[in-house]
Short mmCIF file of C-alpha atoms and ligand atoms in Angstrom, two decimals:
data_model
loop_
_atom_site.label_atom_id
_atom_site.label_comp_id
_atom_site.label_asym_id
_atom_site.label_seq_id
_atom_site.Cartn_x
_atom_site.Cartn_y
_atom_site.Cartn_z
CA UNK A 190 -135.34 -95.41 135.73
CA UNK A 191 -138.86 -94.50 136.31
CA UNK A 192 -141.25 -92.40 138.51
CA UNK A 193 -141.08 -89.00 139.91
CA UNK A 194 -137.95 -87.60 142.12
CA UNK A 195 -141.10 -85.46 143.70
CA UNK A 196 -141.68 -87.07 147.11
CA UNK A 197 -143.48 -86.05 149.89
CA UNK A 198 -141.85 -86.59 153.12
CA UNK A 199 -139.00 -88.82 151.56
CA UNK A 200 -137.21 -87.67 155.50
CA UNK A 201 -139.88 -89.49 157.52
CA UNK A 202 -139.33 -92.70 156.11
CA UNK A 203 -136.62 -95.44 157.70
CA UNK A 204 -133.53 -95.67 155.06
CA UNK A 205 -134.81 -98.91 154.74
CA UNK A 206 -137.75 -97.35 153.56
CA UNK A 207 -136.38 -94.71 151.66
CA UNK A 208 -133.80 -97.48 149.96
CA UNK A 209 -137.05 -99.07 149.38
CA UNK A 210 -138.34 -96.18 147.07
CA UNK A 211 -134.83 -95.15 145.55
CA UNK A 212 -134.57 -99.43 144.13
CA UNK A 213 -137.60 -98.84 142.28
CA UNK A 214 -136.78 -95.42 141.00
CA UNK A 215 -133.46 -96.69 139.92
CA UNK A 216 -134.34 -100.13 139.01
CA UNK A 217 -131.79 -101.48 141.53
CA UNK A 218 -130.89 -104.95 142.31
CA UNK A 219 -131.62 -106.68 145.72
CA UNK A 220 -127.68 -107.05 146.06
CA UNK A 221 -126.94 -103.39 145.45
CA UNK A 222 -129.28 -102.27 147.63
CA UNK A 223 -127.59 -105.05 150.16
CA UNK A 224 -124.26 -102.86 149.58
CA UNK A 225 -125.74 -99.90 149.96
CA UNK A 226 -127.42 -100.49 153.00
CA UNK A 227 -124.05 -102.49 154.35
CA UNK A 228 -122.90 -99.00 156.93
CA UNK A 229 -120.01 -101.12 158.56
CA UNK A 230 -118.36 -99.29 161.21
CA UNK A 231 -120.84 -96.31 160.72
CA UNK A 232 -124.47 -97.90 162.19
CA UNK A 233 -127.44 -96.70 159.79
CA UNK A 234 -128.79 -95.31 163.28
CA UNK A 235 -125.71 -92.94 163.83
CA UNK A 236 -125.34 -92.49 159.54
CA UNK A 237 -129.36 -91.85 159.59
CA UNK A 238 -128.49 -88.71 162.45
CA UNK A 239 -125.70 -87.14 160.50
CA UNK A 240 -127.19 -86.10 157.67
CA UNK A 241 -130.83 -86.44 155.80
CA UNK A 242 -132.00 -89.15 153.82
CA UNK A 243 -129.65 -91.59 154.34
CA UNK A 244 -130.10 -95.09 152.53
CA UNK A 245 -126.57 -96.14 153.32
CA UNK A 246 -122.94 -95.49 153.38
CA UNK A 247 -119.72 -95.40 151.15
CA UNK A 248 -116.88 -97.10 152.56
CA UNK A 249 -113.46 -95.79 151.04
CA UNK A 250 -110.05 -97.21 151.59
CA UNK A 251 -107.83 -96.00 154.79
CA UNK A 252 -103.75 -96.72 154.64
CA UNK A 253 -101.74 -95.14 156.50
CA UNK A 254 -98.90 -92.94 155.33
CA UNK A 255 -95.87 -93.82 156.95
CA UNK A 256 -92.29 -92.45 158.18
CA UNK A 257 -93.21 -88.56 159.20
CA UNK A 258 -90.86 -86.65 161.71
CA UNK A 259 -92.73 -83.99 162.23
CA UNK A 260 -90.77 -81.68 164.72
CA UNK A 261 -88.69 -84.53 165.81
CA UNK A 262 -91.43 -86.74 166.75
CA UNK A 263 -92.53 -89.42 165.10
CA UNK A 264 -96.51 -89.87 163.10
CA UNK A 265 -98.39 -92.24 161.25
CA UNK A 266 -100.77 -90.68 159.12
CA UNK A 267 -104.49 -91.99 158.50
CA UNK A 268 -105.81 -91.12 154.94
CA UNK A 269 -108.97 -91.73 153.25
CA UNK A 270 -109.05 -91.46 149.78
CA UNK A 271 -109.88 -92.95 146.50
CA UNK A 272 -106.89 -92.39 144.22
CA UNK A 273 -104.07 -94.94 144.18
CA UNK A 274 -100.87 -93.81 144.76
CA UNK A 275 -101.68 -91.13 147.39
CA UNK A 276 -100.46 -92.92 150.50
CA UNK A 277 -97.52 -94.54 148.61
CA UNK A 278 -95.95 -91.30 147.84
CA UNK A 279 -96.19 -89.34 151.19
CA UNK A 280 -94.86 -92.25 152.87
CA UNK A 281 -91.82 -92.20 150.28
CA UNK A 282 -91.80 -87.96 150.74
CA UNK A 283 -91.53 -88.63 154.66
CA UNK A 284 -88.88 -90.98 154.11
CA UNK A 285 -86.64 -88.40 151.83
CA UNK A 286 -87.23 -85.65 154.46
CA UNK A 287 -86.09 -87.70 157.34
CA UNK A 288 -82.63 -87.42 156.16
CA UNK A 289 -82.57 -83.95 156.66
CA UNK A 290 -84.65 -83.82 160.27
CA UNK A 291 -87.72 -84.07 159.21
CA UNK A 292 -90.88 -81.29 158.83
CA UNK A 293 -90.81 -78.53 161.39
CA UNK A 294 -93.97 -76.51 161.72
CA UNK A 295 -95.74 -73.28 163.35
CA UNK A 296 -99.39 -72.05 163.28
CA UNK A 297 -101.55 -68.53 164.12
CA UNK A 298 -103.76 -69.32 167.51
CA UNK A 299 -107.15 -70.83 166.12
CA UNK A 300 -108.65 -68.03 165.34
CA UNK A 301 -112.01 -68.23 162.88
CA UNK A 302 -113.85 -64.71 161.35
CA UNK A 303 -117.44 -64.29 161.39
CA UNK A 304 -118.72 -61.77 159.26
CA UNK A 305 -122.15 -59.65 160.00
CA UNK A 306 -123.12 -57.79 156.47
CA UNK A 307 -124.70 -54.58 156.60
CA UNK A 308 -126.71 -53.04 154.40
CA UNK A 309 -128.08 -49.42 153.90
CA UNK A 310 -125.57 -48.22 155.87
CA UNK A 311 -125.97 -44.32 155.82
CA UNK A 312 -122.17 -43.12 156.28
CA UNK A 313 -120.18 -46.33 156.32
CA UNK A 314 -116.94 -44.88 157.26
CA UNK A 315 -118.65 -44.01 160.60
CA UNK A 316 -120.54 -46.98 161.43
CA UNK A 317 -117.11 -48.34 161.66
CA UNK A 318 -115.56 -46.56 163.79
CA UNK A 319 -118.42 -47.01 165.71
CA UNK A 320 -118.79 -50.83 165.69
CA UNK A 321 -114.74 -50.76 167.00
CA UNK A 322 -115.84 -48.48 169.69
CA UNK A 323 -118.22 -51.06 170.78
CA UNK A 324 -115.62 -54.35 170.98
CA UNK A 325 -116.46 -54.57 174.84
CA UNK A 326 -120.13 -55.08 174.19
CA UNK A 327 -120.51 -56.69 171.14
CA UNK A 328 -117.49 -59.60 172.50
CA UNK A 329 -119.57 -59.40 175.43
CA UNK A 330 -122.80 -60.83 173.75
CA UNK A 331 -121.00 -62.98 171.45
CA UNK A 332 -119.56 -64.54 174.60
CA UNK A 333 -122.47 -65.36 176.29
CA UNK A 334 -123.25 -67.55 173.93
CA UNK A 335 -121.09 -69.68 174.09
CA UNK A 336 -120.01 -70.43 178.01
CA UNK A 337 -117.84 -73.54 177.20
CA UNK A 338 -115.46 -72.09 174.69
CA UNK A 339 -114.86 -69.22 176.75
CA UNK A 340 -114.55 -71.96 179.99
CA UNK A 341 -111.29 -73.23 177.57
CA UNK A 342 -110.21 -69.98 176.50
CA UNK A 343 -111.22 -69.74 173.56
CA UNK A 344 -114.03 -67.21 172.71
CA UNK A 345 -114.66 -63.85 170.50
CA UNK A 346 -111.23 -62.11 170.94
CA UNK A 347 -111.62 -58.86 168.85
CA UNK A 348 -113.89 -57.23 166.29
CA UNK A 349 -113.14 -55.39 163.17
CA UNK A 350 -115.20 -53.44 160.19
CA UNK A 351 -114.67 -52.55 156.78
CA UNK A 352 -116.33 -50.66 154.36
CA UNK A 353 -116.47 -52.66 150.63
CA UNK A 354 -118.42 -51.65 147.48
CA UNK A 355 -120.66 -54.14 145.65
CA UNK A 356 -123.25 -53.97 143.18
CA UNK A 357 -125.54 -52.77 145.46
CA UNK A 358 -123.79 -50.22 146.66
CA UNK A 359 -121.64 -49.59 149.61
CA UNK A 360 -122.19 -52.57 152.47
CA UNK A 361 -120.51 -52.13 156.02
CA UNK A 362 -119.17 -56.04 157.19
CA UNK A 363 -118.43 -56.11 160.63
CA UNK A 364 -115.51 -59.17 161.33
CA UNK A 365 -115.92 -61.39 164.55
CA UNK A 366 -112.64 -62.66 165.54
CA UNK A 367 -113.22 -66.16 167.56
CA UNK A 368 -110.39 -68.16 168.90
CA UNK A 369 -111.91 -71.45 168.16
CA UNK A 370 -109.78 -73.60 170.36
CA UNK A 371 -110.09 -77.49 169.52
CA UNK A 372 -113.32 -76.77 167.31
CA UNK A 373 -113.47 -76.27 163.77
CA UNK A 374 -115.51 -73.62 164.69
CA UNK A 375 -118.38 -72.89 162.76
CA UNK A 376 -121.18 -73.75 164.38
CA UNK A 377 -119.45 -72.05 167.20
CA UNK A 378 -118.82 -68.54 164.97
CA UNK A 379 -122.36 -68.77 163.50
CA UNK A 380 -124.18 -68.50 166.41
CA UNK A 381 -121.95 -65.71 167.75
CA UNK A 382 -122.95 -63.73 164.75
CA UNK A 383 -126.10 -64.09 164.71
CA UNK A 384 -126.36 -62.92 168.18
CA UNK A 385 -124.68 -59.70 167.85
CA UNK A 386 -126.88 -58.85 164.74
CA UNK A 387 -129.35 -56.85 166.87
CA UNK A 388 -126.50 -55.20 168.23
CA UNK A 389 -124.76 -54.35 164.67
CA UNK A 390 -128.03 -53.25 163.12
CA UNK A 391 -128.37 -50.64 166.00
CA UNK A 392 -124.98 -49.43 166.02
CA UNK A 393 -124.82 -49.10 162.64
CA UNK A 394 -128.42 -48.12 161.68
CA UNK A 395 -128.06 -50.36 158.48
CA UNK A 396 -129.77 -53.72 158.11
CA UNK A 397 -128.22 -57.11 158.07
CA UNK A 398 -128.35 -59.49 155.98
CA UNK A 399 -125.87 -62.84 156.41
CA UNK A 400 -124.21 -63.32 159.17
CA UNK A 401 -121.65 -66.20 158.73
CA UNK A 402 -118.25 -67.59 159.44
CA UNK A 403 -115.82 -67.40 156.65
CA UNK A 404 -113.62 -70.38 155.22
CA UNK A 405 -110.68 -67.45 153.96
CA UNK A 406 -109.09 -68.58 157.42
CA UNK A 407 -106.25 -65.83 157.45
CA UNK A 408 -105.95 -65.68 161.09
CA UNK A 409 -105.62 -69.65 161.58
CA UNK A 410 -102.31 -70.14 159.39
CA UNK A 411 -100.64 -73.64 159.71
CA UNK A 412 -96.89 -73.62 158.24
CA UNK A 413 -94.38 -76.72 157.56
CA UNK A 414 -90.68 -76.29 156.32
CA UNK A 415 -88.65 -79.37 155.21
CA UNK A 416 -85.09 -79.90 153.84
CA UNK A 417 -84.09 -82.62 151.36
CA UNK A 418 -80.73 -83.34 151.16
CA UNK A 419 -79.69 -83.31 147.01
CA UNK A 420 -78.26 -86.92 147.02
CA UNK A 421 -82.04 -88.33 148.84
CA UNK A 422 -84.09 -86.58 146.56
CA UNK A 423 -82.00 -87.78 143.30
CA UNK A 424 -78.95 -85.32 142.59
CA UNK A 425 -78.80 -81.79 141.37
CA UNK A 426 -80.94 -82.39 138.10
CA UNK A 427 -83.54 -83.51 140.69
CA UNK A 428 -83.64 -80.61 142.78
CA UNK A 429 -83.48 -78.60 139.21
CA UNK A 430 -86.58 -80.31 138.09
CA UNK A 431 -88.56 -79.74 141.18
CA UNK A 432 -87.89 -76.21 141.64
CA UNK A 433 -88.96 -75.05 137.80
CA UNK A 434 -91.82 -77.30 138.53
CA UNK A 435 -92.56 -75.13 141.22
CA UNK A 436 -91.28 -71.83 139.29
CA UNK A 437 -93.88 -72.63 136.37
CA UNK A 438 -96.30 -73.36 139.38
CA UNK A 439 -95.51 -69.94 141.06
CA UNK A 440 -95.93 -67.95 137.42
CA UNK A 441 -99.24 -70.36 135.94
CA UNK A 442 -102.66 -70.76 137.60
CA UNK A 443 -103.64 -73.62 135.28
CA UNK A 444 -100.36 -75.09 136.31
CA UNK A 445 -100.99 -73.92 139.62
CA UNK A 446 -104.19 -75.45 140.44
CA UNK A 447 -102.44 -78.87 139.92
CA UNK A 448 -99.68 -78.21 141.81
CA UNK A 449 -101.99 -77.42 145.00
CA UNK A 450 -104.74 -80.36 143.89
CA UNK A 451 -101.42 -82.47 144.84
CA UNK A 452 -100.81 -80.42 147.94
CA UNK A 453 -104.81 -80.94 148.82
CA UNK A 454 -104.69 -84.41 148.03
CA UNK A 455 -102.95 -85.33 151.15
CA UNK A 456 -104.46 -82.77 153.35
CA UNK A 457 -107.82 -84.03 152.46
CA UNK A 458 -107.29 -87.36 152.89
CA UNK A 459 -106.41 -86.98 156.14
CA UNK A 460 -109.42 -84.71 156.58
CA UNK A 461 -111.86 -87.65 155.36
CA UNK A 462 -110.27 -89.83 157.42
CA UNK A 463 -110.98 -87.79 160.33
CA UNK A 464 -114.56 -86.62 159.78
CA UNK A 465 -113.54 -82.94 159.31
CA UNK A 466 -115.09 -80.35 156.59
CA UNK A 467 -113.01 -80.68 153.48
CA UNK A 468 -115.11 -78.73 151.96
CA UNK A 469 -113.58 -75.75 154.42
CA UNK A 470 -110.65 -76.51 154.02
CA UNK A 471 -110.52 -76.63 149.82
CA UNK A 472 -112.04 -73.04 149.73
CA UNK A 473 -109.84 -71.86 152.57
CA UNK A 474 -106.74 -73.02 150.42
CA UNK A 475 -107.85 -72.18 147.34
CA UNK A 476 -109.10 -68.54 148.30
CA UNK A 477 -105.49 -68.17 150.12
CA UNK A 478 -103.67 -69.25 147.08
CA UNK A 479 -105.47 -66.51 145.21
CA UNK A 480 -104.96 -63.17 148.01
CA UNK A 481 -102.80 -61.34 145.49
CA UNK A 482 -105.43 -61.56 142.91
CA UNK A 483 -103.65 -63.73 140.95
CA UNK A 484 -103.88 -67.77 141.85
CA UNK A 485 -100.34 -69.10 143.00
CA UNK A 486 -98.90 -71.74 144.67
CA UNK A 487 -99.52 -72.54 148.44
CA UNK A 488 -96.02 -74.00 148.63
CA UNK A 489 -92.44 -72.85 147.88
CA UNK A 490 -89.45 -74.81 146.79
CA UNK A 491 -85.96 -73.91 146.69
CA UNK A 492 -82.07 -74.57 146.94
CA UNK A 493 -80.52 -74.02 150.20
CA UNK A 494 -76.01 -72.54 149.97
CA UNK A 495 -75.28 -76.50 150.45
CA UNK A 496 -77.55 -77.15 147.31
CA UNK A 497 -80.20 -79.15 149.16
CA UNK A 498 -83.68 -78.97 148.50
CA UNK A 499 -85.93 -76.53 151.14
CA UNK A 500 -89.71 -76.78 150.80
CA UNK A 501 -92.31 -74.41 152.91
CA UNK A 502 -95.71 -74.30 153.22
CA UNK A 503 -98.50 -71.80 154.41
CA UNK A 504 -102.41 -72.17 153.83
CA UNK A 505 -105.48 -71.62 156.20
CA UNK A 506 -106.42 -74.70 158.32
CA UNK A 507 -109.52 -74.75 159.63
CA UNK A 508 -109.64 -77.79 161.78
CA UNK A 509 -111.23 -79.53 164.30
CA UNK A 510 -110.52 -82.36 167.35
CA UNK A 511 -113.90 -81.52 168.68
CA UNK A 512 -117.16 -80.96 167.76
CA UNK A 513 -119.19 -81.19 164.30
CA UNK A 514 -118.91 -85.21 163.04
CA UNK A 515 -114.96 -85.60 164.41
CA UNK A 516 -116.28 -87.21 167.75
CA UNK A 517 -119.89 -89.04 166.69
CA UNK A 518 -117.62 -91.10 163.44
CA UNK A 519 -115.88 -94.00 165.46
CA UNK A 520 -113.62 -94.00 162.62
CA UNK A 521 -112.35 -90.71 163.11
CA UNK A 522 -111.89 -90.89 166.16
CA UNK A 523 -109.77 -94.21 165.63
CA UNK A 524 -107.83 -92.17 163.12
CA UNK A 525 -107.15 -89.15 165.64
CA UNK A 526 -105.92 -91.74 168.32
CA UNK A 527 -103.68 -92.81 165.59
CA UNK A 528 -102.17 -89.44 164.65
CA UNK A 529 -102.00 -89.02 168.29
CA UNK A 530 -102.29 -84.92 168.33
CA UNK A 531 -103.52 -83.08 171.37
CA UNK A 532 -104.67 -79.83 170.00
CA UNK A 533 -106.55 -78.45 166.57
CA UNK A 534 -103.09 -76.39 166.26
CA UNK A 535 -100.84 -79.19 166.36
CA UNK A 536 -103.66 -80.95 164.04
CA UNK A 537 -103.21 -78.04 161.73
CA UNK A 538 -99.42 -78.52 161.46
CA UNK A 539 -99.36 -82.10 161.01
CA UNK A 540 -101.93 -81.37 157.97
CA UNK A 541 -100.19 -78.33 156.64
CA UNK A 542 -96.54 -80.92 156.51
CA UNK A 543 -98.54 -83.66 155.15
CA UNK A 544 -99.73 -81.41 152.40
CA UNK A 545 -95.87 -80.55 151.56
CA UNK A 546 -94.98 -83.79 151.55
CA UNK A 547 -97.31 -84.80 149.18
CA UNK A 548 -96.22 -81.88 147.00
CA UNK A 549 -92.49 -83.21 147.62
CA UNK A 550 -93.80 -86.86 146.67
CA UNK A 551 -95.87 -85.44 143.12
CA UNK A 552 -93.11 -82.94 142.28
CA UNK A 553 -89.99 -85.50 142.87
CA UNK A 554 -91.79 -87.81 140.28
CA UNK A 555 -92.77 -84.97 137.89
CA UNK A 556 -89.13 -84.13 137.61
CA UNK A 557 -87.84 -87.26 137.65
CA UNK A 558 -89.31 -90.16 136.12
CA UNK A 559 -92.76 -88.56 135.02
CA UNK A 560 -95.74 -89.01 137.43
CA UNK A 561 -97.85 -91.87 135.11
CA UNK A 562 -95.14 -94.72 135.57
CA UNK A 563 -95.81 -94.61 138.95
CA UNK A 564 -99.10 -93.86 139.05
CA UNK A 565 -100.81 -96.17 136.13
CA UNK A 566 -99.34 -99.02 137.87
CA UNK A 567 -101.27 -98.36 141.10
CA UNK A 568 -104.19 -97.16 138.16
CA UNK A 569 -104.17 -100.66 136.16
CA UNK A 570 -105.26 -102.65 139.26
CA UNK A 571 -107.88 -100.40 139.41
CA UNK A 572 -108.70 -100.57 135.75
CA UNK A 573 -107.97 -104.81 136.18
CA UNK A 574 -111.01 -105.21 138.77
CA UNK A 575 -113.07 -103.00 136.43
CA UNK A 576 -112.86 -105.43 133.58
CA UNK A 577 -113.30 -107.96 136.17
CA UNK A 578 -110.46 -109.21 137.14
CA UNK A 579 -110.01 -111.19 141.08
CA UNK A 580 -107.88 -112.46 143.14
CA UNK A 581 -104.19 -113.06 141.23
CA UNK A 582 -105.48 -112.25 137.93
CA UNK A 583 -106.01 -108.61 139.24
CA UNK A 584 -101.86 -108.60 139.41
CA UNK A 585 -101.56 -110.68 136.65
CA UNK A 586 -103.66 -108.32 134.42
CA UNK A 587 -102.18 -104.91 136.06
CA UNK A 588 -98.73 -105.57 135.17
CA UNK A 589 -99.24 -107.11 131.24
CA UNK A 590 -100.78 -103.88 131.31
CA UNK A 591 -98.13 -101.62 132.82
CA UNK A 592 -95.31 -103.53 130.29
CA UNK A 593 -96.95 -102.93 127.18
CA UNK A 594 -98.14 -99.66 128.06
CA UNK A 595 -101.74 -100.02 127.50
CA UNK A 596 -103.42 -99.78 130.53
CA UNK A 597 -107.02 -99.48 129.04
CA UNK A 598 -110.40 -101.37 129.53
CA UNK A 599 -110.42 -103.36 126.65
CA UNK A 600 -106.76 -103.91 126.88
CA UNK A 601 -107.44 -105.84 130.51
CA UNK A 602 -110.37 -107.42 129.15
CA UNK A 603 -108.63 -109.03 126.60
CA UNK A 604 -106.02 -110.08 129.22
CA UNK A 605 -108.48 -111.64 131.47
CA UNK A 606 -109.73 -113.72 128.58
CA UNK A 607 -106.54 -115.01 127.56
CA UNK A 608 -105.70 -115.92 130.95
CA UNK A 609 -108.77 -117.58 131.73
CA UNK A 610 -108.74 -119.60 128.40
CA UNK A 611 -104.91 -120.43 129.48
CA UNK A 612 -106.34 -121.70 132.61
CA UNK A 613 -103.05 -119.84 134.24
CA UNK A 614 -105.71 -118.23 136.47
P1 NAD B 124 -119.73 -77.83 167.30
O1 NAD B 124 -120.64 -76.69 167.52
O2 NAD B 124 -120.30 -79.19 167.14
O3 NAD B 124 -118.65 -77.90 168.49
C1 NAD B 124 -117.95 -76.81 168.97
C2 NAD B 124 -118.32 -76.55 170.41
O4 NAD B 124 -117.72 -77.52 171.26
C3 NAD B 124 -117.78 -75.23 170.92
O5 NAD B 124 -118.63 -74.19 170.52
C4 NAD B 124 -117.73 -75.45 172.42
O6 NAD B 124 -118.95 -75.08 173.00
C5 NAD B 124 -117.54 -76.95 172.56
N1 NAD B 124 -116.20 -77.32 173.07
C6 NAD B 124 -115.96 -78.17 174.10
N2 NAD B 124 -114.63 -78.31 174.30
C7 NAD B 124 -114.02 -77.53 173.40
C8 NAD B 124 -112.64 -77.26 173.09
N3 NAD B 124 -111.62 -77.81 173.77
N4 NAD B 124 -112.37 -76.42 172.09
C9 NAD B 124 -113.36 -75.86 171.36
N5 NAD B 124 -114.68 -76.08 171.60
C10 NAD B 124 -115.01 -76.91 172.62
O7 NAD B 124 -118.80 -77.65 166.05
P2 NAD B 124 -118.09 -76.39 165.36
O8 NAD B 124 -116.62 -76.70 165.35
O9 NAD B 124 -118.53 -75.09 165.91
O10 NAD B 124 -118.64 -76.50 163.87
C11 NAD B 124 -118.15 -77.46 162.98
C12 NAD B 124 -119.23 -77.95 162.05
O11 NAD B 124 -119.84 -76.87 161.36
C13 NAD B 124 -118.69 -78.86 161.00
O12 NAD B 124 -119.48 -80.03 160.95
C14 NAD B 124 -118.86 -78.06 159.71
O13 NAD B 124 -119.05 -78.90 158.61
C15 NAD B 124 -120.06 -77.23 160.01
N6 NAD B 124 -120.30 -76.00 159.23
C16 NAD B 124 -119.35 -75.45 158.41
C17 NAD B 124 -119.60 -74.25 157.75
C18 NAD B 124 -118.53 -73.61 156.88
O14 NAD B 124 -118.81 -72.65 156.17
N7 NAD B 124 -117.31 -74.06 156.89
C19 NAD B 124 -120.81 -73.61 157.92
C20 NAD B 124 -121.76 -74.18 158.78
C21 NAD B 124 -121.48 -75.36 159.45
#
């Protein structure tokens, strides 16, 4: 490393340029820079307009999750992620819930809050009944803003107040309610906000401060139920083992934030693959999990009077089909043709079963056979190419790994010399 991070119009430069400056700071090498600068699908023009600074791109892997009925029709679901074993398991969880008909799913209309914080309020209580009072004209303005998600029917639907104390003392936060339609909605919701804020300072007499959508999506619920018969998912011990996994879930946050990071990790994935805000998403699940005050699971498992397994699912899902980087990606929009859903809701409800199966897929393997069987495998070809394994020798060195149980660095290193000095390679 060397030089200073302090640049001066680092944005005007090309990425080329900007790459340029980055391989000196970082003492890169004329090939890394070559992968870094490699965009694929994504051209550096289009990666250059999404965001600032761009010197390149990451390309991740995309499978495809197979075998999902999701309300007796029939998905395959693009995921982008990282971490082996991901794809391998929902597919598996989609097979298991087949047998007993597959996911069925609901969802709230799409239905995003914007909130407008006021400040200094005088007499709180009254403000709000007087920002109610004035739904027609406040829905009125926020409207106007936004001609073509009215044109669809979407648009600000309702508006709501509430009094909270902070640190500061008593603030009065007007709610927007905007049915969002096909859009994620935020850009959408911001603007509305922001446009009313004369209006809400007036009304109210108080100043305002932010004015922003919020990611606690409570009025844009996406729900999946399965059933798994007791003889797919492994017997009665099975079904035993997945619902105390839950039950210790339900009663522990520490064991509860794993339990949804499993939920999330097929959710997001299919996010990624799709160019939508994961970032929305996380805090929107994570903040539901937590309404009660106390941080619980975003899924519920149970036995149904035949002794089958019954999983459900409810968390915020703040998606979009339209609008922010879903429709500029070509990727994401391959990955949308492939999912082949028509609307953000039934978007919402293929995520929401996608997220219980992958809860089905984690928990199954938790109760049964331990999760790191399955998973190191997938893990040791990862470890494998670290060491420097290719081609066969990445198999070769994954599975000594897996059978003596070391599935460590300088366990495949030592495999990939004694291979190569074999010459079995
Ligand atoms: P957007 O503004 O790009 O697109 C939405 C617009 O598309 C609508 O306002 C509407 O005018 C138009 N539209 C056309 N056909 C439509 C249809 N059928 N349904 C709905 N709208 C239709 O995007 P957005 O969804 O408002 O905002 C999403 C972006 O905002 C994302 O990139 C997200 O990352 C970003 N963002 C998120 C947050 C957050 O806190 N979550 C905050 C700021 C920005």
């Amino acid at each position: 490393m060397s030089g200073s991070s302090l640049v001066s119009g680092f944005y005007k430069l090309s990425p080329e340029e900007r790459l340029g400056f980055v391989k000196e700071f970082a003492g890169l090498s004329d090939e890394e820079c070559a992968l870094i600068g490699n965009t694929g699908s994504l051209s550096m023009d289009l990666a250059d307009r999404m965001i600032e600074n761009v010197v390149g791109a990451i390309p991740l892997p995309l499978g495809i999750a197979t075998n999902f009925l999701i309300n007796k029709r029939d998905y395959l679901i693009p995921m982008a992620i990282e971490e082996p074993s991901v794809v391998a398991a929902a597919s598996y969880a989609g097979k298991m819930t087949r047998e007993g008909g597959g996911f069925y799913t609901s969802s709230m209309p799409p239905v995003m809050i914007g909130q407008i914080q006021a400040v200094e309020v005088k007499d709180p209580y009254t403000a709000r009944m007087r920002v109610i009072q004035a739904k027609e004209e406040i829905l009125k303005k926020a409207n106007d803003q936004d001609p073509v998600l009215v044109s669809v029917g979407g648009g600000a639907k309702d508006i709501d107040a509430k009094v909270i104390y902070t640190i500061q003392g008593p603030m009065l936060i007007a709610e927007l309610h905007v049915d969002c339609r096909d859009a994620m909605g935020a850009n959408a919701v911001n603007t509305m906000a922001e446009a009313v804020t004369p209006m809400i300072e007036r009304i109210t007499g108080g100043h305002v401060y932010l004015r922003i959508i919020s990611n606690l999506a409570t009025k844009r619920l996406a729900r999946a139920w399965c059933l798994v018969p007791k003889d797919v998912v492994g017997g009665e011990e099975v079904v035993d083992g997945i619902i105390n996994a839950y039950a210790f879930a339900a009663a522990d946050p520490y064991r509860a934030a794993t339990h949804n990071k499993g939920i999330l990790n097929g959710i997001i994935a299919v996010i990624l693959a799709t160019c939508n805000d994961h970032r929305a998403i996380e805090a929107g699940a994570h903040a539901y999990a937590a309404r009660n005050g106390r941080y619980t699971t975003l899924s519920t498992w149970e036995r149904n009077e035949d002794g089958d397994l019954v999983g459900s699912i409810e968390l915020p899902m703040a998606v979009g089909m339209i609008g922010g980087a879903v429709r500029t990606h070509p990727i994401a929009k391959i990955a949308l043709k492939i999912l082949g859903v028509e609307t953000a809701n039934e978007f919402a409800e293929v995520l929401s079963a996608v997220g219980l199966a992958q809860n089905l897929g984690a928990l199954r393997a938790l109760a049964d056979e331990g999760i790191q069987r399955g998973h190191m495998s997938l893990h040791a070809r990862n470890i494998a190419v670290a060491a420097g394994a290719t081609g066969r020798l990445i198999d070769l060195v994954a599975e000594r790994m897996v059978e003596e149980r070391k599935i460590r660095m300088d366990k495949a290193k030592e495999l990939i010399k004694q291979y190569k000095d074999s010459g079995k390679t």
